[in-house]
Coordinates of C-alpha atoms in Angstrom, one line a residue:
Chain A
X1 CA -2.2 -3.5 31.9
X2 CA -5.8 -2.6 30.5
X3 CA -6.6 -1.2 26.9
X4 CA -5.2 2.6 26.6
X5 CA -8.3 4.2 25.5
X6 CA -7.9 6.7 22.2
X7 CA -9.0 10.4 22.7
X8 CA -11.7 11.4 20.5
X9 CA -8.9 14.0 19.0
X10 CA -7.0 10.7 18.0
X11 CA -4.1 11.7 20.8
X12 CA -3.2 8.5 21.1
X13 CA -0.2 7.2 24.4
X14 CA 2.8 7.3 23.2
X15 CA 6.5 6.9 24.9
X16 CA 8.4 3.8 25.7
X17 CA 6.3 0.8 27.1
X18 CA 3.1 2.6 25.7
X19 CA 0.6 -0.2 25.5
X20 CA -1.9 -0.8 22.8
X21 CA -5.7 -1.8 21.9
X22 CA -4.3 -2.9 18.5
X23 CA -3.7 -6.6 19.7
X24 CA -6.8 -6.4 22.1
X25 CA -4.9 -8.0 24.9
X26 CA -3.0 -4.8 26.2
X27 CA 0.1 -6.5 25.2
X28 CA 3.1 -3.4 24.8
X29 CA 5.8 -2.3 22.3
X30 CA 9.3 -1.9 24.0
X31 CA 10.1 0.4 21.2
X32 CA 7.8 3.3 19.8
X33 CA 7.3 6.7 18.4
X34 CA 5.1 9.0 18.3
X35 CA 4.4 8.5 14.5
X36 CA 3.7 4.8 15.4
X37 CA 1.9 5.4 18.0
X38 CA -0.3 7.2 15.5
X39 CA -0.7 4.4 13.3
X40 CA -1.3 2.0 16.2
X41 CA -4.2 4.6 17.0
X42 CA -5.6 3.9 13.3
X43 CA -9.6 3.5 13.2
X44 CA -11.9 3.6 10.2
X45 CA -14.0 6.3 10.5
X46 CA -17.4 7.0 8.6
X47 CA -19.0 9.2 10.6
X48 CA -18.1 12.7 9.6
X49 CA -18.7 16.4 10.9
X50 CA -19.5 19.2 8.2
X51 CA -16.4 20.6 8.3
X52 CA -14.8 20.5 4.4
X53 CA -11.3 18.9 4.0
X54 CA -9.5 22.3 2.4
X55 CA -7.1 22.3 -0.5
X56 CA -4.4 23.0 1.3
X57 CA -5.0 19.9 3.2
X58 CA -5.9 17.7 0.1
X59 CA -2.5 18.9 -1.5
X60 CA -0.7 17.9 1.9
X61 CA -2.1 14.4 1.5
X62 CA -1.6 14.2 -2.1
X63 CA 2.4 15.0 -1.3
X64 CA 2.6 12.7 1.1
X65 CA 1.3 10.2 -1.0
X66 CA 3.9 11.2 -3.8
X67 CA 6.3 10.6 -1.1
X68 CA 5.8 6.7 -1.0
X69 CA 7.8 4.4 -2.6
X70 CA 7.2 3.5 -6.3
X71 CA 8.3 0.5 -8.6
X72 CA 10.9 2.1 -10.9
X73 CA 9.9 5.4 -10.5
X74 CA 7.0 4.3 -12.2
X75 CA 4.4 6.8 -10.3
X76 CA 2.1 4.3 -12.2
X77 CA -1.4 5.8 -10.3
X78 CA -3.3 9.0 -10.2
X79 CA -5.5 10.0 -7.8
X80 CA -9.4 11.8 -8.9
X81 CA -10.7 14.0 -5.9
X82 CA -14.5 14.3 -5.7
X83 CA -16.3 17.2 -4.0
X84 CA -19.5 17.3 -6.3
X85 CA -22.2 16.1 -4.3
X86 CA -24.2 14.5 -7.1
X87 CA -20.8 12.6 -8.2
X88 CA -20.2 11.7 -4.7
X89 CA -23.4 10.3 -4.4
X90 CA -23.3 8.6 -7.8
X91 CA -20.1 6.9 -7.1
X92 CA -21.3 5.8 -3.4
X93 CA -24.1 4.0 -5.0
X94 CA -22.2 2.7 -7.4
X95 CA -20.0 1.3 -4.3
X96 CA -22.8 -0.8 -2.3
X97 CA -24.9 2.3 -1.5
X98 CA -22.4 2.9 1.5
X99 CA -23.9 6.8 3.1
X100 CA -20.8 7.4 4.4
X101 CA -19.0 7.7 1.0
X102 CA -21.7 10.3 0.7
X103 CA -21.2 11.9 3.4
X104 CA -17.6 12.5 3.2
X105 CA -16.6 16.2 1.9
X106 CA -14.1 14.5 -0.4
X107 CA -14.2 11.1 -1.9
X108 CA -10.3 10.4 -3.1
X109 CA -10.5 7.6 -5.8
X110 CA -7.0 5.9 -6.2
X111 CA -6.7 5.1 -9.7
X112 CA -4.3 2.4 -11.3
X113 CA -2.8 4.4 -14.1
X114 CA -0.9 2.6 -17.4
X115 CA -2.6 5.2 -19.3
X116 CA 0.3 8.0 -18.9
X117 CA 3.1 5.4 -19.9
X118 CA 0.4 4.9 -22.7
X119 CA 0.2 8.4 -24.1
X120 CA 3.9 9.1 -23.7
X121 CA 4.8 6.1 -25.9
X122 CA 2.2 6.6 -28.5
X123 CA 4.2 10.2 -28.6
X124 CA 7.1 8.9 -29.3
X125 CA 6.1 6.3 -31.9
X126 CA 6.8 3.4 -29.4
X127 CA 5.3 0.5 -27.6
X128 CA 4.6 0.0 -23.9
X129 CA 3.7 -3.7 -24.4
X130 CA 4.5 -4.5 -20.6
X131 CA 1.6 -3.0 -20.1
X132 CA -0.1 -5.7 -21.1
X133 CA 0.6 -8.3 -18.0
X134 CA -1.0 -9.0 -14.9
X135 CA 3.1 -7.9 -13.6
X136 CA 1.9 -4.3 -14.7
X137 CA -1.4 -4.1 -13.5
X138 CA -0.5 -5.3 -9.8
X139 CA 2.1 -2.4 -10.1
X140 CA -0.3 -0.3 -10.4
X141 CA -2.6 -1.4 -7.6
X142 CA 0.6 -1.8 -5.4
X143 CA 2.0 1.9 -6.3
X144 CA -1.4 2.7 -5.7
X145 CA -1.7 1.3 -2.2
X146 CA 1.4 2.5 -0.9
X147 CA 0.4 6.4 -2.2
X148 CA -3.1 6.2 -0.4
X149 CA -1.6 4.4 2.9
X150 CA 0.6 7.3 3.1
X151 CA -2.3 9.7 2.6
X152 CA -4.3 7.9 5.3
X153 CA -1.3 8.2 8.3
X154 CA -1.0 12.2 6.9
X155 CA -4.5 12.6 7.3
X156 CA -4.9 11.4 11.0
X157 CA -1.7 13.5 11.7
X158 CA -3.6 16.2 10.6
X159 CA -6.5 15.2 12.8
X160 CA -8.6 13.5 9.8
X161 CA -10.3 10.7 9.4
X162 CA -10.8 7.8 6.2
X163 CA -12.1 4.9 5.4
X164 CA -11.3 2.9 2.3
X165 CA -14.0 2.0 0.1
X166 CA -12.6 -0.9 -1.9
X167 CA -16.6 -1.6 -3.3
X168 CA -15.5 0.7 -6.3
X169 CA -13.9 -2.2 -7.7
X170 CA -18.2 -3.5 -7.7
X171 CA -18.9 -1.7 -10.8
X172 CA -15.1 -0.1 -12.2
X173 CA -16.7 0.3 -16.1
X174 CA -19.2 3.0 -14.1
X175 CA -16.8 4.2 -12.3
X176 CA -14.2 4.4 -15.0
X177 CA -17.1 6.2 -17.0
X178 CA -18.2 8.7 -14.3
X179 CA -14.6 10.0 -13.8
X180 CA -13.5 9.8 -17.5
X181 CA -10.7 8.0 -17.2
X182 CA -8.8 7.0 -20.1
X183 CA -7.7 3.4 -21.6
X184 CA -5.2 1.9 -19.2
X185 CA -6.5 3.3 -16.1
X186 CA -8.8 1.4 -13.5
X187 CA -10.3 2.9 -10.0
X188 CA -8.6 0.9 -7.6
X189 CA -10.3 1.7 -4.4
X190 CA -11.8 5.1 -2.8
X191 CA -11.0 6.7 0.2
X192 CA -13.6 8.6 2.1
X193 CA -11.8 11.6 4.0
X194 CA -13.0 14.3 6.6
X195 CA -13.3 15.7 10.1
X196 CA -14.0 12.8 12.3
X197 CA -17.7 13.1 14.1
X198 CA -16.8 12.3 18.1
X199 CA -20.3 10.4 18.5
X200 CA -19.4 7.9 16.3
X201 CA -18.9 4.9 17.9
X202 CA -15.8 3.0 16.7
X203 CA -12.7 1.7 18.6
X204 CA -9.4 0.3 17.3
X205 CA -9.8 -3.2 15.9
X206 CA -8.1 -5.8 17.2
X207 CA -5.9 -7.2 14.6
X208 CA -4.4 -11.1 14.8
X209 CA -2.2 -11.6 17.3
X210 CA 1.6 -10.8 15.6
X211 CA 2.3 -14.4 15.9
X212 CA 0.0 -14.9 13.4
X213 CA 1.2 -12.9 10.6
X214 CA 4.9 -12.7 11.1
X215 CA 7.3 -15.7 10.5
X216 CA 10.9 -15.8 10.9
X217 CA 13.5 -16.9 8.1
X218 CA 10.3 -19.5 6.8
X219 CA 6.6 -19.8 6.8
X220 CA 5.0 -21.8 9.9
X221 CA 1.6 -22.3 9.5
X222 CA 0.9 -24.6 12.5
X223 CA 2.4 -22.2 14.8
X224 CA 0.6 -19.0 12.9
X225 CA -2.5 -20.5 13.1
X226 CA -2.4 -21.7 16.8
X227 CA -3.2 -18.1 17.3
X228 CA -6.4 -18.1 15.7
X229 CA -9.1 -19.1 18.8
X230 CA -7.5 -16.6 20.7
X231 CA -8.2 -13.7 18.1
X232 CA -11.7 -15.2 17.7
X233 CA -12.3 -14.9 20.9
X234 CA -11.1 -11.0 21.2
X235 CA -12.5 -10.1 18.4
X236 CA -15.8 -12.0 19.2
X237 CA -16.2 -9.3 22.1
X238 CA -14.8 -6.3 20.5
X239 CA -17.6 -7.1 18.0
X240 CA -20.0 -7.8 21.3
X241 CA -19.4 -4.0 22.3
X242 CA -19.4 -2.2 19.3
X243 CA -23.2 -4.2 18.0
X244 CA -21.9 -6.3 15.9
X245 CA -21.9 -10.5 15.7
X246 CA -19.6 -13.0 14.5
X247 CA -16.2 -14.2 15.3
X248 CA -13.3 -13.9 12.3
X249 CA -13.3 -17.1 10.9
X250 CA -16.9 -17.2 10.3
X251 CA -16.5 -13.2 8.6
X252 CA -13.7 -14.9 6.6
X253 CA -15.2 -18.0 5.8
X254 CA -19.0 -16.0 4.7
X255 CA -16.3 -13.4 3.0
X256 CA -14.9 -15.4 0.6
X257 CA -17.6 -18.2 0.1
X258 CA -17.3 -17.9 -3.9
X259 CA -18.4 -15.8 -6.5
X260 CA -22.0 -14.8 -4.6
X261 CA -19.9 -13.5 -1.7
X262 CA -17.9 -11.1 -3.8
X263 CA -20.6 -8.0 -4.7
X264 CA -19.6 -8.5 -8.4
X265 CA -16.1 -8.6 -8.1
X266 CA -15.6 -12.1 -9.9
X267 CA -15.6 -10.4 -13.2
X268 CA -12.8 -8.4 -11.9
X269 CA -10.5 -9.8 -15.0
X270 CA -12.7 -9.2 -18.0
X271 CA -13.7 -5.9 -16.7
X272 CA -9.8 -5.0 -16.6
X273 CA -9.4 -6.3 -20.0
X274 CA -12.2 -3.9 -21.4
X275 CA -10.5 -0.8 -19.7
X276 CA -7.6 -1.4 -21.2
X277 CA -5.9 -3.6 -18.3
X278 CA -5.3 -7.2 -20.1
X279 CA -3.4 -8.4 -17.8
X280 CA -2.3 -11.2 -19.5
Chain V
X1 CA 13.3 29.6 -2.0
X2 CA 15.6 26.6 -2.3
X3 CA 15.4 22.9 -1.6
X4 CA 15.7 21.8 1.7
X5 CA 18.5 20.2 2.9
X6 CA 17.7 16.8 4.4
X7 CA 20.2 15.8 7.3
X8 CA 22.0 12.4 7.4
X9 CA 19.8 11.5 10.5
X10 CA 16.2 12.1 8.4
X11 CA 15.5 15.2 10.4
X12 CA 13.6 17.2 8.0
X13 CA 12.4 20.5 8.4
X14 CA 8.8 20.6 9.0
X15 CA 6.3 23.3 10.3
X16 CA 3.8 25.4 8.6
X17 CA 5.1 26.7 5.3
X18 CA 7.7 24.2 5.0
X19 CA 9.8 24.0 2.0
X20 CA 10.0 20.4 0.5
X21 CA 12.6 18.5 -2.2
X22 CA 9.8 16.3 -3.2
X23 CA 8.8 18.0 -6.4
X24 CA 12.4 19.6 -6.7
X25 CA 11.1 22.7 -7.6
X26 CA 10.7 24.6 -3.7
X27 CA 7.6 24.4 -4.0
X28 CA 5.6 24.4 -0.2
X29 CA 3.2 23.1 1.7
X30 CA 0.7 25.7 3.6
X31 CA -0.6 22.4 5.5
X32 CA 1.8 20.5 7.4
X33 CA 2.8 18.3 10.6
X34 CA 5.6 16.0 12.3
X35 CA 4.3 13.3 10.1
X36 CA 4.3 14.7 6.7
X37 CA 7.9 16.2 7.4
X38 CA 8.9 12.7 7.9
X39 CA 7.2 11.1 4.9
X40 CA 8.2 13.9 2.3
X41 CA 11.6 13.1 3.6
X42 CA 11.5 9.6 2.4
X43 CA 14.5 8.5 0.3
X44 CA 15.4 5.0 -0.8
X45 CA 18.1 3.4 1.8
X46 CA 20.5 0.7 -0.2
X47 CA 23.9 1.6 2.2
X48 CA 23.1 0.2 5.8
X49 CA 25.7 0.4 8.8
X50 CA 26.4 -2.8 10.2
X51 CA 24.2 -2.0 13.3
X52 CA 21.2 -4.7 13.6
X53 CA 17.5 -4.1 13.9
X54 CA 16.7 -5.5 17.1
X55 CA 13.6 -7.6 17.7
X56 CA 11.9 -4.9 19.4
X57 CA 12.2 -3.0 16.6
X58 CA 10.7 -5.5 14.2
X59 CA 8.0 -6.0 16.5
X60 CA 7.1 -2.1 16.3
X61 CA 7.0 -2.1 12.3
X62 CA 4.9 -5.6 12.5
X63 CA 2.2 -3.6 14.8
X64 CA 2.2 -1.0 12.6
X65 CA 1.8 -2.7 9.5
X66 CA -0.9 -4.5 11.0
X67 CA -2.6 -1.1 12.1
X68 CA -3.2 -0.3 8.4
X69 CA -6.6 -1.1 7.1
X70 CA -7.4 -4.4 5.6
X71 CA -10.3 -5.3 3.2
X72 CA -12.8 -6.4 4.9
X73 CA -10.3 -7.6 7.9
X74 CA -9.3 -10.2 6.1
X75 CA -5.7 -9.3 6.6
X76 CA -5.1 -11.3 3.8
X77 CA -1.1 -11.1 4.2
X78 CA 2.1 -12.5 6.0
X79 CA 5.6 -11.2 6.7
X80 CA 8.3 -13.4 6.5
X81 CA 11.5 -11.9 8.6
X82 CA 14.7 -13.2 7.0
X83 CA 18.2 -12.3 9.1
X84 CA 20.2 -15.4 8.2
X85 CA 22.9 -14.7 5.8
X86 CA 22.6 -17.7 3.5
X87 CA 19.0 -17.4 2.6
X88 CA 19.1 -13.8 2.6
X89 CA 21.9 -14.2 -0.1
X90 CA 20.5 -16.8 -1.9
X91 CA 17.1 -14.3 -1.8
X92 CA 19.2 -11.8 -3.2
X93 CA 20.4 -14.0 -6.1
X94 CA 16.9 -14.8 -7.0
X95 CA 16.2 -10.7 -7.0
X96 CA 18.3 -10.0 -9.6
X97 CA 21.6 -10.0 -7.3
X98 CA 21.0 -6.8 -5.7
X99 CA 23.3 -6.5 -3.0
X100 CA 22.1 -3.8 -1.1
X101 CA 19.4 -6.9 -0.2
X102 CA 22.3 -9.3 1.3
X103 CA 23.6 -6.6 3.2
X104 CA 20.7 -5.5 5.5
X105 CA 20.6 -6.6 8.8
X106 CA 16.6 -8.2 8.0
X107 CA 15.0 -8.5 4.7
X108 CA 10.6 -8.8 5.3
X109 CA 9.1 -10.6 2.7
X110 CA 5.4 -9.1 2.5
X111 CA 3.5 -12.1 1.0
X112 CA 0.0 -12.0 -0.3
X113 CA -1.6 -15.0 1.8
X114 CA -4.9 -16.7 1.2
X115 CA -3.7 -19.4 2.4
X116 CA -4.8 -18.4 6.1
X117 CA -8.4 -18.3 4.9
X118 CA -7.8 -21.6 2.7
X119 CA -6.8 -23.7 5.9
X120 CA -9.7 -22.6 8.3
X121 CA -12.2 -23.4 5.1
X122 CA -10.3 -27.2 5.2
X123 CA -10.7 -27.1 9.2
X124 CA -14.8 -26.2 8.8
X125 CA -15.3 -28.3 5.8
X126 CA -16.5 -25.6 3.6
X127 CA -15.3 -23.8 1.0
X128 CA -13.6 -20.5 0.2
X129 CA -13.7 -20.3 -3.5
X130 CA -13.7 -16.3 -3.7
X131 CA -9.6 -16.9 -3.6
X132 CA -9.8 -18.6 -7.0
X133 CA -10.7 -15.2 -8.6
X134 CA -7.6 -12.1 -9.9
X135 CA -10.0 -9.5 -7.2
X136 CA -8.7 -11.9 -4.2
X137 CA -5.5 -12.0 -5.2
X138 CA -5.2 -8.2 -5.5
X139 CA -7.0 -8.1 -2.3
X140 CA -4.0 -9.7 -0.8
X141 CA -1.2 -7.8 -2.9
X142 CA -3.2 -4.3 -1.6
X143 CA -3.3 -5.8 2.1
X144 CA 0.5 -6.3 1.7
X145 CA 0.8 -3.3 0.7
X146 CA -0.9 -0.9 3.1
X147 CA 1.2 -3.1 5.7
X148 CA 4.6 -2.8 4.3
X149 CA 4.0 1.0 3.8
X150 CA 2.8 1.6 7.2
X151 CA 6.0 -0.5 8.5
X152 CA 8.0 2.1 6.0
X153 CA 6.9 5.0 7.5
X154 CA 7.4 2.8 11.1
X155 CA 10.8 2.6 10.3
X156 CA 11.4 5.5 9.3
X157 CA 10.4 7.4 12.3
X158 CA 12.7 5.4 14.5
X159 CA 16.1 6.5 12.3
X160 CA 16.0 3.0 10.5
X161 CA 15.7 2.9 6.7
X162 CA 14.4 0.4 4.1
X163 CA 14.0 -0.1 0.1
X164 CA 11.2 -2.1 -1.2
X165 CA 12.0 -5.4 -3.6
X166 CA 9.8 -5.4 -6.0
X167 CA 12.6 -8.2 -8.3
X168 CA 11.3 -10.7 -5.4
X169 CA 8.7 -10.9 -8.3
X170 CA 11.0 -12.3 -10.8
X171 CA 11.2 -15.9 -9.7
X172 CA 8.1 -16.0 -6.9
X173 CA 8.3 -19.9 -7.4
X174 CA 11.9 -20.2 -6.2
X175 CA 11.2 -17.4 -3.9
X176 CA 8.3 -19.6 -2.3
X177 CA 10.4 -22.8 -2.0
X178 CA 13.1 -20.7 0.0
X179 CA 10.4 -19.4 2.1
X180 CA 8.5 -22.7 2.6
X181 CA 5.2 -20.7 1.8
X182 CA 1.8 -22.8 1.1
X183 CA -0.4 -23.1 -1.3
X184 CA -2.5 -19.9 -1.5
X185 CA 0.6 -17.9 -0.7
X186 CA 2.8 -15.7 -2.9
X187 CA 6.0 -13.4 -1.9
X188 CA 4.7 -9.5 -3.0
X189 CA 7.7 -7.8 -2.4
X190 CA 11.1 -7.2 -0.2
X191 CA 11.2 -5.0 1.8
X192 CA 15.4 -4.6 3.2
X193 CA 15.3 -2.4 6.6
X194 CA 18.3 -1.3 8.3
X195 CA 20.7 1.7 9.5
X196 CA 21.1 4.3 6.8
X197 CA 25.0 4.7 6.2
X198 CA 25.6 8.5 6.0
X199 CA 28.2 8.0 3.3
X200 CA 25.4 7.1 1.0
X201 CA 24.9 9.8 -1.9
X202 CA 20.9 9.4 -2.0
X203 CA 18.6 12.6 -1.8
X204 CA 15.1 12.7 -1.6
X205 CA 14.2 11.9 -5.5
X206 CA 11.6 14.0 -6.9
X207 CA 8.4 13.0 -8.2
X208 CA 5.6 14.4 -10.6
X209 CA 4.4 17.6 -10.2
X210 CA 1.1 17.0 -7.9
X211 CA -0.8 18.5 -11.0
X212 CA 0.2 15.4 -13.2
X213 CA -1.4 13.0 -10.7
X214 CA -4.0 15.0 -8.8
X215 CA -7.5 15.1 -10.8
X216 CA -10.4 17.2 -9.8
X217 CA -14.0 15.3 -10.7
X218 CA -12.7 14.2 -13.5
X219 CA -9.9 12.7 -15.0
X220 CA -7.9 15.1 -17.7
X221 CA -5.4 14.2 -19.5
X222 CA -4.3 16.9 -21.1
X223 CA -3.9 18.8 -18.2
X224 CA -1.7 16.2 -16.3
X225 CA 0.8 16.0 -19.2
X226 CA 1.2 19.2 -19.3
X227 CA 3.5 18.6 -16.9
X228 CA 5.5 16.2 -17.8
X229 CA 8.0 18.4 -19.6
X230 CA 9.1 20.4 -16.6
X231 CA 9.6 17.0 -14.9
X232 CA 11.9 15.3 -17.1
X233 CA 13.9 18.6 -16.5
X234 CA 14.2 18.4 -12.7
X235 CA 14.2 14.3 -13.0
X236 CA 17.0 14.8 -15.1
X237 CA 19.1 17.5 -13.6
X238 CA 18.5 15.0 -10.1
X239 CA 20.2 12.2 -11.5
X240 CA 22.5 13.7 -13.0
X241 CA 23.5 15.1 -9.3
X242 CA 23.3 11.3 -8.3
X243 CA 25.2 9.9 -11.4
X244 CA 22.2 8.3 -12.8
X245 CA 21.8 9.4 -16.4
X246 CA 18.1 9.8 -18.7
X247 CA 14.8 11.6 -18.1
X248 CA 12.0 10.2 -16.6
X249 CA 10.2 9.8 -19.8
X250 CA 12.9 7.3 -21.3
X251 CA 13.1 5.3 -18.5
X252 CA 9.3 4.8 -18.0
X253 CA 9.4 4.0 -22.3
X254 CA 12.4 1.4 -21.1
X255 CA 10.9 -0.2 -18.3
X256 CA 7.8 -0.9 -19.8
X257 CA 9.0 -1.7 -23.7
X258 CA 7.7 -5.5 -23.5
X259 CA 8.1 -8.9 -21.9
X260 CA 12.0 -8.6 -22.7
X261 CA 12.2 -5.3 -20.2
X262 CA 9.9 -7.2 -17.4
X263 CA 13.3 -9.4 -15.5
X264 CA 10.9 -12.6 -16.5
X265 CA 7.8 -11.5 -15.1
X266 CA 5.5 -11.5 -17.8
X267 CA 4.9 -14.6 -16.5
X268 CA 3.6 -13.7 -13.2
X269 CA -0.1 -15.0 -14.4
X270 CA 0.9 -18.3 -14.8
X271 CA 3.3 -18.8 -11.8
X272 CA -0.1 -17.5 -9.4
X273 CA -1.5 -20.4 -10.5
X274 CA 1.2 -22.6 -9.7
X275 CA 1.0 -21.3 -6.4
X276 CA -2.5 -21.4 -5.6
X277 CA -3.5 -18.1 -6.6
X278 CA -5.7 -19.3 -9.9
X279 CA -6.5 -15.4 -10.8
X280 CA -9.4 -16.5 -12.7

């Protein structure tokens, strides 16, 4: 069975025995739904059309995002929406100089947030001095993650488009500074939102193959990675038709090189500390 | 209007205008789908049936987790499917004896894995040095985390239900000898999946106000905790429903006093290192 292609509309097959592009060797799902079959349908998309994302939409996605799980009711994130074309702009050169950040009528910036648990305990006289460990501040990226993931799979239900734009974490003191947030509170990663544009040319990525990533009962890496050369190989021709080069280990190897490879991100840990994050 | 009801089964009510329990005030949505129905109907599952999840199942929540974006496709995570009774209890133990965890049918262990990338860079001779730094480690605890809510939302629209673990954080060194993980690799969170039990008293909790968490340009405080109040009342009024006792405000104070309220992981920084993850 070949690749099911994806309407421009994001309809994507759906039913029992749909097959997928995801994997990039047709391979099926005995089991489905139609919300899967949604997220199987998942692309990044950065070119947009000048339609405006309306605030009846934005508050859809903000509730589903509420929806997500969170670690002891924590709800430890916010989320700052950015219409203003000059801030939009500001904060996509901030991120890598990245147009389509730009372009996008609203830039969502997931933000890590201690700073509420902050002000309600300096209210009541007390201390929130978990707030001070790395435990904390991953909760806060994690609550954060799952929120926006939910806001992505209600946006493309809707018939919207995203992409994540995790080069905010480049220059967080900027970005911290051009959305005032407060001590305790770091951007986390954007999320560029609007009508898909139909001409853009994107497909679904093929991810590893499943046999990759999931293990049973323990951790196999010999049999994980005898996967790999297959996915290289897929994804070395998905790349071919969409104009771009490379294979996946050489994109993960260049990737994570060191330091020079990371667009600023090394500092990542003293830059938390100054905004209030110490993360100890 | 009232809260709707949410059946047993997860069927909420959706359509335009929907009513949702999310922010236990009635308030509604004037944007809505299929999708967003189902994800504002999330609750917490912790009462499973004894019915299993069948393989095909799994497999359907592993391709969706693996549709959800990735940082720079690095897919920088791993799921680790645990059905076997012993290690699933003996997992359960190390969480803080929950039993809800022993009693699902499959616990998934999302781990964040650089390990992957540290093994092809040991095949090629070079090196991968970016996953010494705290942004590649969060890299891989976001990539978890986009995956395990995509496989929530998965799970969900098939009639099975799940509870995140976060306590698989409370002794990830234990929980990474149980697992046989590598070096490079750390256990995120649980994730328990099963069939809901109908005799479970769970509702659909409500969270913030959306004007407590939802900034426009800028961030203001002020503004967001003004709506705080209001919440502890409906928070409160909720769990009291539900048997639970204390507003939200207490419980956030409680949870996040100090290192004595974290279940032993303030020491999260320095078990990373132990396993791989330096953080610097």
């Amino acid at each position: 069975m070949g690749i099911v292609e994806i309407d421009a509309d994001h309809t994507p097959s759906t039913g029992s025995g749909a097959t997928t592009g995801r994997y990039g060797d047709g391979s099926g799902l005995a089991v489905t739904s139609d919300v899967i079959a949604l997220q199987l349908a998942h692309r990044s998309v950065r070119k947009f059309t000048s339609d405006d994302v309306s605030e009846d939409q934005l508050r859809a996605l903000v509730a589903a995002a509420q929806s997500a799980p969170t670690s002891s009711n924590l709800q430890a994130w916010s989320v700052v929406a950015v219409r203003d074309p000059e801030r939009k702009r500001r904060l996509a050169t901030l991120a890598g100089g990245q147009g389509f950040v730009d372009h996008a009528p609203v830039l969502l910036v997931w933000v890590a947030d201690l700073s509420r648990a902050r002000r309600l305990a300096a209210r009541s006289g007390l201390a929130v001095d978990a707030t001070d460990y790395l435990e904390t501040t991953i909760i806060g990226f994690v609550d954060a993650a799952l929120a926006a993931q939910n806001a992505v799979v209600a946006a493309e239900s809707l018939g919207l488009g995203s992409t994540y734009v995790g080069a905010i974490r480049n220059h967080p003191r900027e970005v911290a500074a051009e959305l005032g947030l407060p001590d305790g509170a770091v951007a986390t990663f954007g999320l560029a939102v609007g009508v898909p544009d139909p001409s853009e040319d994107a497909g679904v990525k093929p991810r590893l193959p499943q046999g990759a990533v999931l293990h049973h009962e323990t951790y196999d890496a010999e049999a994980a990675d005898a996967h790999l050369p297959a996915y290289d190989e897929r994804l070395g021709a998905y790349n071919g038709r969409h104009g771009l080069t490379g294979v996946w280990t050489e994109r993960v190897l260049q990737r994570l090189a060191g330091p020079s490879s990371m667009a600023g991100r090394h500092v990542l840990r003293e830059v938390l500390t100054d905004l209030g994050l110490r993360s100890r």
